[in-house]
Coordinates of C-alpha atoms in Angstrom, one line a residue:
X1 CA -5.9 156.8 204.4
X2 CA -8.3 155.1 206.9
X3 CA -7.0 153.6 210.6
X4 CA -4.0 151.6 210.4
X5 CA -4.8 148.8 212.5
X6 CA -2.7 148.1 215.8
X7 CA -2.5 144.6 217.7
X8 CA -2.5 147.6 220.5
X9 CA -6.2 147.3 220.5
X10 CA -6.5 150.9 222.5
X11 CA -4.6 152.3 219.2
X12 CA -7.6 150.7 217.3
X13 CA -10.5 153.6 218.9
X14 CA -11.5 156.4 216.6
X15 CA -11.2 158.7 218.8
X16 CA -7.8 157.8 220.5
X17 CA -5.3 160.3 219.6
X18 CA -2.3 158.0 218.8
X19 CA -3.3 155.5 216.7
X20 CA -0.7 154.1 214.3
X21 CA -1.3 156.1 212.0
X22 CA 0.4 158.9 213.9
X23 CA 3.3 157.3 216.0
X24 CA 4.3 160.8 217.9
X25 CA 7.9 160.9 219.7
X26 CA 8.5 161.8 223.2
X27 CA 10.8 161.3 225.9
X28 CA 9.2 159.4 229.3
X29 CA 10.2 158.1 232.8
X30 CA 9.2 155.6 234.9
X31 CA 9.3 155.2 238.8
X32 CA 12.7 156.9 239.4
X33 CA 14.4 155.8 236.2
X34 CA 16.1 158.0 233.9
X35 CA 14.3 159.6 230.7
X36 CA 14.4 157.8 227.3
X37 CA 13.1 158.2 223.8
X38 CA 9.6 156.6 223.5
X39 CA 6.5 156.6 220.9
X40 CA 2.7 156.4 222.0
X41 CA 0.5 154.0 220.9
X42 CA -2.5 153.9 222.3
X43 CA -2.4 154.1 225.8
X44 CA 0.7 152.8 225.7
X45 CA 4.6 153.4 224.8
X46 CA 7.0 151.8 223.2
X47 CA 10.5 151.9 224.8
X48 CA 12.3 153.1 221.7
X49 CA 16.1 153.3 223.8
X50 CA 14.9 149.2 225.0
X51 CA 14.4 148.4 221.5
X52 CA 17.0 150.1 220.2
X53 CA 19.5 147.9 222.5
X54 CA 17.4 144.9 222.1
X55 CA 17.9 145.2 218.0
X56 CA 15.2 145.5 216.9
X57 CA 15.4 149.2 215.8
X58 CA 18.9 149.5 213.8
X59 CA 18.7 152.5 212.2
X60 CA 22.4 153.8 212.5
X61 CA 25.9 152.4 213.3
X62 CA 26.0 154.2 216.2
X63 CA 22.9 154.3 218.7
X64 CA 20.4 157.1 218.0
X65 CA 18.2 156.6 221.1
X66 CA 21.2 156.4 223.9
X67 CA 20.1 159.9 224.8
X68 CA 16.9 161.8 226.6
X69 CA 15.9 163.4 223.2
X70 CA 15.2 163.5 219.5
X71 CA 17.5 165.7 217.8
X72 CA 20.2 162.7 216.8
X73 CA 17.3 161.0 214.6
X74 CA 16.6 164.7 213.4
X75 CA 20.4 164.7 212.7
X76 CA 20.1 161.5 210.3
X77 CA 18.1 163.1 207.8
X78 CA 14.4 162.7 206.3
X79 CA 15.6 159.3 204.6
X80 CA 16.1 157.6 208.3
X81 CA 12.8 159.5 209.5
X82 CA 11.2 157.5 207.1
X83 CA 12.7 154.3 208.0
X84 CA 11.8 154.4 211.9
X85 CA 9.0 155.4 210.7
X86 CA 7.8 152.5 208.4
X87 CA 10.2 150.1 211.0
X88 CA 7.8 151.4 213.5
X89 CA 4.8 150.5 211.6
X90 CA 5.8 146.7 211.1
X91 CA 6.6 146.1 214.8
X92 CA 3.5 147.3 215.6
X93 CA 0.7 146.5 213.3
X94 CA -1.7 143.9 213.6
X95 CA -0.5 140.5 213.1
X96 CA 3.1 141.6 213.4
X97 CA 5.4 138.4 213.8
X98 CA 7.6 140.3 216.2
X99 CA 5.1 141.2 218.9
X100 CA 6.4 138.6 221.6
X101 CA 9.5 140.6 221.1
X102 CA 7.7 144.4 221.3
X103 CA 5.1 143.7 223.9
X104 CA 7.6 143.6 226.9
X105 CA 8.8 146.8 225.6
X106 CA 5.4 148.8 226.2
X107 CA 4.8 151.0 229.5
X108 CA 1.6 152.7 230.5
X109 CA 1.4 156.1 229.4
X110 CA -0.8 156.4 232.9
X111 CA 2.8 155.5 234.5
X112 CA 4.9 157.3 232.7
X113 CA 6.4 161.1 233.4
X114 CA 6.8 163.2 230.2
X115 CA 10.1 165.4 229.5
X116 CA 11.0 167.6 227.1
X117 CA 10.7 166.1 223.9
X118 CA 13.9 167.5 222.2
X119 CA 16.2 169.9 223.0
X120 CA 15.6 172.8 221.6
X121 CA 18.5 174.8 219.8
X122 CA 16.9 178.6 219.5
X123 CA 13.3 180.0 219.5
X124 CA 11.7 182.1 217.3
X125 CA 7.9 183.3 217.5
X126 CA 6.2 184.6 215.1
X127 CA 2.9 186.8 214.9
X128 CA 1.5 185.1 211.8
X129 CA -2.3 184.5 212.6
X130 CA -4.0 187.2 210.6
X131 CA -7.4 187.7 212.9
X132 CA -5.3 187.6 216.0
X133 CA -2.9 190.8 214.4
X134 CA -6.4 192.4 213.3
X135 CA -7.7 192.3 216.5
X136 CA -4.9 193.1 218.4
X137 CA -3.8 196.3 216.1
X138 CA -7.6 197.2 216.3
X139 CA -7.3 197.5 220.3
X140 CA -4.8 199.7 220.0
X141 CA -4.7 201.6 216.5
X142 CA -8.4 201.1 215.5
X143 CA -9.7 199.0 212.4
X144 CA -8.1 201.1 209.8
X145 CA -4.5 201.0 211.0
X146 CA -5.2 197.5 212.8
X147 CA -2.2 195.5 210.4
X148 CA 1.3 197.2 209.9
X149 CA 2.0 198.2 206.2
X150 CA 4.3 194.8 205.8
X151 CA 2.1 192.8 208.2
X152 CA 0.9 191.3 204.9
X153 CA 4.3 191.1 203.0
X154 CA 6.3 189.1 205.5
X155 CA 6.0 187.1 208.4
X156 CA 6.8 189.1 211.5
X157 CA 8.6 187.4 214.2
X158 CA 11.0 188.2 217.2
X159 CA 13.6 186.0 218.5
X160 CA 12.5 184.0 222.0
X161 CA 14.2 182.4 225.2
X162 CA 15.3 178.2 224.2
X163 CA 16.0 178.1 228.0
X164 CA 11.9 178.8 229.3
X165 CA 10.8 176.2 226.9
X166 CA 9.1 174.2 229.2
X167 CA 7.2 170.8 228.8
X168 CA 3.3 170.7 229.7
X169 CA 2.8 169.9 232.9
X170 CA 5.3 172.7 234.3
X171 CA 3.8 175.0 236.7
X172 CA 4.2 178.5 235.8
X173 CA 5.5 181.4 237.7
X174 CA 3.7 184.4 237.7
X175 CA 6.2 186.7 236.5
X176 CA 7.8 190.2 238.3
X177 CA 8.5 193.0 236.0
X178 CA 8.5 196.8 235.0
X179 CA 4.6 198.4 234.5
X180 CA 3.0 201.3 233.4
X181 CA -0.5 201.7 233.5
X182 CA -3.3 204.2 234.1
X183 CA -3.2 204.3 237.9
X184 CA 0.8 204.8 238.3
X185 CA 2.6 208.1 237.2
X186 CA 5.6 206.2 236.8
X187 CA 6.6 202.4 236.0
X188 CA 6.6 200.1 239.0
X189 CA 8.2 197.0 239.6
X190 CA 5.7 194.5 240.7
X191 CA 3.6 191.0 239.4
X192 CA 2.5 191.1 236.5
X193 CA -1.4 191.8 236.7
X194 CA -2.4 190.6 232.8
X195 CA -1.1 187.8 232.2
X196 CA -2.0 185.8 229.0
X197 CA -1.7 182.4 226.8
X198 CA -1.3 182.2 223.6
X199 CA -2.8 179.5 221.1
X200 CA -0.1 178.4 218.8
X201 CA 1.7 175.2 217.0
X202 CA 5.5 174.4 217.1
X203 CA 7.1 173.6 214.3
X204 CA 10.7 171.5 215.0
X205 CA 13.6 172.2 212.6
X206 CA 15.2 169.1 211.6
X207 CA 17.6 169.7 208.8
X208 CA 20.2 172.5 209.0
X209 CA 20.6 175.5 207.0
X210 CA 23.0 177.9 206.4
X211 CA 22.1 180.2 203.7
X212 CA 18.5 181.0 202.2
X213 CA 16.5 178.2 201.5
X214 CA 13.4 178.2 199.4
X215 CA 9.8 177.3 201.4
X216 CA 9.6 173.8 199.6
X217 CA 13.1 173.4 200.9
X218 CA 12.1 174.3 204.2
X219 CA 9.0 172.3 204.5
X220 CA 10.7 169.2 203.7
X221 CA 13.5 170.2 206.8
X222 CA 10.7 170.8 209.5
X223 CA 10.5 167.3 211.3
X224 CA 7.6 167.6 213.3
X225 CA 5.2 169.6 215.3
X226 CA 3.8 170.3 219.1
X227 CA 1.2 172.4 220.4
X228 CA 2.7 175.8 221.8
X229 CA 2.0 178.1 224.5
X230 CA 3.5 181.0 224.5
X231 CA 2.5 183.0 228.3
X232 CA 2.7 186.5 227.5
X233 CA 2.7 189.3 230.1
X234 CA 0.5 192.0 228.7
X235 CA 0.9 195.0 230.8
X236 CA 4.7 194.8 230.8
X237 CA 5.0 193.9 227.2
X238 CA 2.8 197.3 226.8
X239 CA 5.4 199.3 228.4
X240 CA 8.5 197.8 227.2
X241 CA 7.7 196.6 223.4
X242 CA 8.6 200.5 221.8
X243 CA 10.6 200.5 219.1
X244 CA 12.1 196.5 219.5
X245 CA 9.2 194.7 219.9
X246 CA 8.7 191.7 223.0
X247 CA 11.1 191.3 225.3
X248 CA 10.9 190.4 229.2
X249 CA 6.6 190.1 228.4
X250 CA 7.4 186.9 226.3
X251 CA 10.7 185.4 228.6
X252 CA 8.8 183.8 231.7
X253 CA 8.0 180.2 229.5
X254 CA 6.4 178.5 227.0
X255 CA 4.8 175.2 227.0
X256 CA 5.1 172.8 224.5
X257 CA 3.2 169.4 224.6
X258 CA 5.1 165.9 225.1
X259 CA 4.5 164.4 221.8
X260 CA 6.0 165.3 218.3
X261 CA 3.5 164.7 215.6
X262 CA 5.7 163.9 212.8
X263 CA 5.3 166.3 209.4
X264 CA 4.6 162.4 207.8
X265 CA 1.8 161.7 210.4
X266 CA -0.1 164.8 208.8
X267 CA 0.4 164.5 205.4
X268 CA -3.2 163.4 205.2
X269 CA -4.5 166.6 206.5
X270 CA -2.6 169.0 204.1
X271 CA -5.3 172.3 203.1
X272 CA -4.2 175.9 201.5
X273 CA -3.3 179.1 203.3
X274 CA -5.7 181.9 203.4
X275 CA -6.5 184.3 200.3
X276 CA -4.0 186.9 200.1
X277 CA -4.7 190.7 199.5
X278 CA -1.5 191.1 198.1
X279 CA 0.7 188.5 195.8
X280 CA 3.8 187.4 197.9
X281 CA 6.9 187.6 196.5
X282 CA 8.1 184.8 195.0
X283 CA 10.7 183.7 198.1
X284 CA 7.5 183.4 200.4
X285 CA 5.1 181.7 197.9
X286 CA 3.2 179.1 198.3
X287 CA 4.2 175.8 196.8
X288 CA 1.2 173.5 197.9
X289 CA -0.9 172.9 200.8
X290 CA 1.3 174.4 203.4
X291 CA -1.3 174.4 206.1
X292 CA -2.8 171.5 208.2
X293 CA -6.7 170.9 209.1
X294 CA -6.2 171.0 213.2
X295 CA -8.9 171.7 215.2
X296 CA -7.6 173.0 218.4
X297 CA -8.8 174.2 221.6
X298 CA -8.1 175.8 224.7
X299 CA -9.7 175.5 228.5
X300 CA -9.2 177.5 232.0
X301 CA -10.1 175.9 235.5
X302 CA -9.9 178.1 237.7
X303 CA -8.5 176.8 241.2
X304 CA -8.5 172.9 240.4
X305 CA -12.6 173.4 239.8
X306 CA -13.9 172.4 236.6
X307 CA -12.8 173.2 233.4
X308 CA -14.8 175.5 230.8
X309 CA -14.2 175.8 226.5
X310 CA -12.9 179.6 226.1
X311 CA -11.7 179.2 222.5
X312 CA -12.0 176.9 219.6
X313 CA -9.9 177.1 216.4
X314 CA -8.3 175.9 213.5
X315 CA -4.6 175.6 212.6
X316 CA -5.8 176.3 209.2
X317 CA -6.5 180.0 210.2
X318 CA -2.7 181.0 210.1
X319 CA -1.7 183.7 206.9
X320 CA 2.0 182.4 206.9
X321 CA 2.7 178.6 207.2
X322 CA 5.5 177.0 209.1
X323 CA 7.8 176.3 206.3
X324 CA 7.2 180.0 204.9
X325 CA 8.3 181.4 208.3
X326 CA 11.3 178.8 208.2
X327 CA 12.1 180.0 204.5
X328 CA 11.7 183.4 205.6
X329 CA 14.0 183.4 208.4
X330 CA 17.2 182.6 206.5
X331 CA 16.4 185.4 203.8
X332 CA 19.5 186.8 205.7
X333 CA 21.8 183.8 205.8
X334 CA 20.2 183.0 209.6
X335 CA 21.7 179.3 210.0
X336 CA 19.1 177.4 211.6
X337 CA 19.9 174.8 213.5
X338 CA 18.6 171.3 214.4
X339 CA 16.2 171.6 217.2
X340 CA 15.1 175.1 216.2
X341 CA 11.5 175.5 217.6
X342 CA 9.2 178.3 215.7
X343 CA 6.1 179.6 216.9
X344 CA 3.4 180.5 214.5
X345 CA 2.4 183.1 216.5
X346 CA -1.5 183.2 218.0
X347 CA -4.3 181.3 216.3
X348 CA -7.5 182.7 215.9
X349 CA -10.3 182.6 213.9
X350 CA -12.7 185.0 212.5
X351 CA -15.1 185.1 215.3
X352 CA -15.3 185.6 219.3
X353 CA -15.2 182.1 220.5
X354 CA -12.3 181.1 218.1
X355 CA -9.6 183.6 219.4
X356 CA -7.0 182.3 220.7
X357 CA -5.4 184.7 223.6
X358 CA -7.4 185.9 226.5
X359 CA -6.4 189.7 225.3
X360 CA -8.9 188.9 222.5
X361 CA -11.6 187.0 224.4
X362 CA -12.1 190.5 226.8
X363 CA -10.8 193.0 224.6
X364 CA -8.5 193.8 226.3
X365 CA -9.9 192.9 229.5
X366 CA -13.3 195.4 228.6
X367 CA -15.5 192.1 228.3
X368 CA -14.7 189.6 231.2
X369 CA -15.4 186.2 230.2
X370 CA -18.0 184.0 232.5
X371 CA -16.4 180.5 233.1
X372 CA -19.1 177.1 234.0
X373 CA -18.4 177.8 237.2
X374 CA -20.1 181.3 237.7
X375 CA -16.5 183.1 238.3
X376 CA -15.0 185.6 235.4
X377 CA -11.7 186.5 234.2
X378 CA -9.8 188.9 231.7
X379 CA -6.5 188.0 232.8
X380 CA -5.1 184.5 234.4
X381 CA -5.4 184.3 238.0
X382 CA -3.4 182.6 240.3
X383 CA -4.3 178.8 240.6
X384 CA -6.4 179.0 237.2
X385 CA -4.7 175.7 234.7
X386 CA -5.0 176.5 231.0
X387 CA -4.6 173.5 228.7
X388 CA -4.4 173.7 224.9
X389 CA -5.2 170.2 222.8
X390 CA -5.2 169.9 219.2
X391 CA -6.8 166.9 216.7
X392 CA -6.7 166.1 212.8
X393 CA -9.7 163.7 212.4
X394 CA -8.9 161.1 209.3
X395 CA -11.1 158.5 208.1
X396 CA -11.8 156.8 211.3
X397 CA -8.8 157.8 213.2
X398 CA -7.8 161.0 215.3
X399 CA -4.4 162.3 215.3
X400 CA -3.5 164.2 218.7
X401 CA -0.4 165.7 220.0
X402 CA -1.3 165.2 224.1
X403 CA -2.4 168.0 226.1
X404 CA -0.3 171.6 226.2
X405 CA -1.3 172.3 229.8
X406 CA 0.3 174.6 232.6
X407 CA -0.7 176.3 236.3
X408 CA -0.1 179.4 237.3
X409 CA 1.7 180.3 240.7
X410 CA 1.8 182.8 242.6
X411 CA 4.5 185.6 242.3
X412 CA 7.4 185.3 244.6
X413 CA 6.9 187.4 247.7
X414 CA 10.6 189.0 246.8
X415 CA 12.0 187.9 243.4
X416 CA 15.7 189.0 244.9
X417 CA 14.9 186.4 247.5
X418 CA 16.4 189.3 249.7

C-alpha cells in the first residue's frame, strides 16, 4: 500500500511518522484543559472527544470518547475498530468534503501534553527475545547452559506492576532496594547502582478472554501496540530473583509511548518468526506472519548533552510473537482483560550494536560503552534521558509510534522520608 494522501499536508512527508496510513490513538491536553482521546496526523491531532460531540464520529449509542482513554472503543469490538478506523480515513483524506467541519478540530501536537494512552488492566512481561536470553544466560551460566531447557518450548514471562506503567515523558526515580554484591558480606539497603532499560514492544489486549484461546484467536484480540520500556534494576534483581523470578528489580516503572499503532496500521509490515530448533506444540504454532518489520532504536544523553545511537534493532528479532504470548497466557484459563498490556520482553539482535539492554552493551558492565560526548557508562547515571523510537517504512510512508523516552533522578536522600 503506498502513502494515503492527507489534505494535512505534514501527513503527506515520507518520513513523518503519522501519516494516514497509520492514524495512532492517544490521549492529549491542552493549556490547563482536561485530557481527551485524540489521533495524530501529521503534526497535528484530531480532537476525537470534539468530534465525537460535534457528530461527526457516531460509532455507538452511547459516547465512546467521553473519557481520558481508549479501552471503551477496545470494548466495542474489532468490527467498530474498523469503522473509526475507515470513518477516520474519510474525514481526513485529501479532498474530503467535510474538512471545514474537521479542520477546527485539529491541535498542534507541539501544544499538546500526552497522557496515558489507555488504562491499563494487568501487566505481563515476557523474556521472549532469543539473543537477549542467550546473552543474558551466557553472563551468568556460560554459552552451553545460556537458554533454560523450556526457554525454547514456551514463552517465559512474570506478572508486572499496572500501577508503574508510566507514559514517556515521566521522569524516573532511581529506585532504593535490597543488594548483594562482591564488596558487602551481607545485603544492604541502598540505590540501586545498575540500573537498566530494556528495548521492548507493548502489545494492548482488546477483546476479553476467559478460557484458552488459540494464537489466531489471540492475534485478532490484541488492538494495538506501543513502544515499551521496561527499567530493570540489575543488582537487586540479582539478589532477589532465586527461585520466583523478578520482583522489586522490575516494580519502579515502565514507559510506554503516547501513541497506539493500531494492529490494522501494520498489517502491511507482517514477516515470519525466527527458525525454531524445536517444533512448537501445536497451541503455540505459528499461523502466519506473526511478527512485524520495526526497526527500532534506542539513545542515552547523558546530563541534557547530546544524544548518542547505543542500540539498533528489529522487532522482527523476537522467538515468540505477541499473539503467541497472549495465546499462551490463558493455557491456564488466565482471563485477560481489556487493557492488558504484554511485554515482549528485551529485543535484540544477533550482534553488539543491536542489543537492546545496557546489561548486554557492557557485558555486564565489563565493557563500558563511550558515548559522542567522550563520557562512558555501564549502568544509567543520574540525569542520563534514554529514549526508545520505533518505524515500519511502507512504500513512501513511515509508520512511528512517538518517542518512549524517560530521565533518571536521583534517589531519595531517605525513601521513609523519615
Amino acid at each position: 500500500m503506498p502513502l494515503m494522501k492527507s489534505w494535512v499536508a505534514s501527513a503527506n512527508d515520507e518520513n513523518h511518522p503519522f501519516p494516514l496510513n497509520n492514524l495512532p490513538y492517544g490521549v492529549f491536553s491542552t493549556d490547563g484543559t482536561e485530557p481527551r482521546c485524540g489521533v495524530a496526523i501529521g503534526d497535528m491531532i484530531l480532537d476525537v472527544t470534539a468530534a465525537e460531540a460535534e457528530g461527526l464520529v457516531t460509532l455507538a449509542d452511547d459516547p465512546l470518547f467521553d473519557l481520558p482513554f481508549w479501552n471503551p472503543l477496545m470494548e466495542e469490538g474489532p468490527a467498530v475498530w474498523a469503522a473509526l478506523r475507515e470513518r477516520l480515513t474519510t474525514l481526513l483524506t485529501e479532498g474530503s468534503e467535510e474538512q471545514d467541519k474537521v479542520a477546527p478540530l485539529l491541535v498542534l501536537q507541539a501544544d499538546a501534553e500526552m497522557h496515558l494512552p489507555f488504562a491499563v488492566s494487568e501487566y505481563t512481561d515476557f523474556y521472549a527475545g532469543r539473543n537477549h536470553a542467550f546473552n543474558v544466560g551466557t553472563m551468568f551460566r556460560g554459552p552451553e547452559n545460556a537458554l533454560p531447557p523450556n526457554w525454547l518450548h514456551i514463552p517465559i514471562g512474570y506478572n508486572g506492576r499496572a500501577s508503574s506503567v508510566v507514559v514517556s515523558g515521566t521522569d524516573i526515580r532511581r529506585p532504593w532496594g535490597q543488594l548483594k554484591s562482591p564488596d558487602h558480606d551481607k545485603p544492604a539497603f541502598l540505590p540501586c547502582r545498575r540500573f537498566d532499560i530494556e528495548l521492548e514492544m507493548g502489545a494492548i489486549v482488546g477483546t476479553p478472554s476467559d478460557g484458552p484461546i488459540t494464537v489466531q484467536e489471540a492475534d485478532d484480540h490484541i488492538f494495538g501496540y506501543v513502544l515499551l520500556n521496561d527499567w530493570s534494576a540489575r543488582d537487586i534483581q540479582a539478589w532477589e530473583y532465586q527461585p520466583l523470578g523478578p520482583f522489586q528489580a522490575k516494580a519502579t516503572a515502565t514507559s510506554i509511548s503516547p501513541w497506539i499503532v493500531t494492529k490494522a496500521a501494520l498489517e502491511p509490515f507482517r514477516c515470519d518468526t525466527p527458525a525454531r530448533e524445536f517444533e512448537l506444540l501445536d497451541h503455540l504454532k505459528d499461523c502466519g506472519p506473526m511478527l512485524y518489520d520495526i526497526d527500532l532504536k534506542v539513545t542515552m544523553a547523558p546530563g541534557g548533552k547530546s544524544a548518542t545511537t547505543i542500540a539498533q534493532t528489529n522487532y522482527r528479532e523476537m522467538y515468540y510473537s505477541a499473539a503467541q504470548q497472549l495465546a499462551h497466557h490463558t493455557t491456564s484459563g488466565c482471563p485477560m482483560n481489556v487493557g492488558d498490556l504484554l511485554g515482549s520482553g528485551t529485543i535484540s539482535g544477533p550482534t553488539k550494536p543491536e542489543r537492546g539492554s545496557l546489561l548486554e552493551l557492557s557485558w555486564g558492565g565489563k565493557e563500558p560503552l563511550t558515548l559522542d560526548t567522550g563520557e562512558t557508562r555501564s549502568f544509567i547515571e543520574d540525569g542520563d534521558t534514554l529514549t526508545l523510537s520505533g518505524a515500519a517504512h511502507g512504500d513512501g510512508y513511515t509508520i512511528g509510534f512517538g518517542d518512549c523516552t524517560g530521565t533518571v533522578l536521583p534517589a531519595l536522600d531517605d525513601p521513609f522520608g523519615r
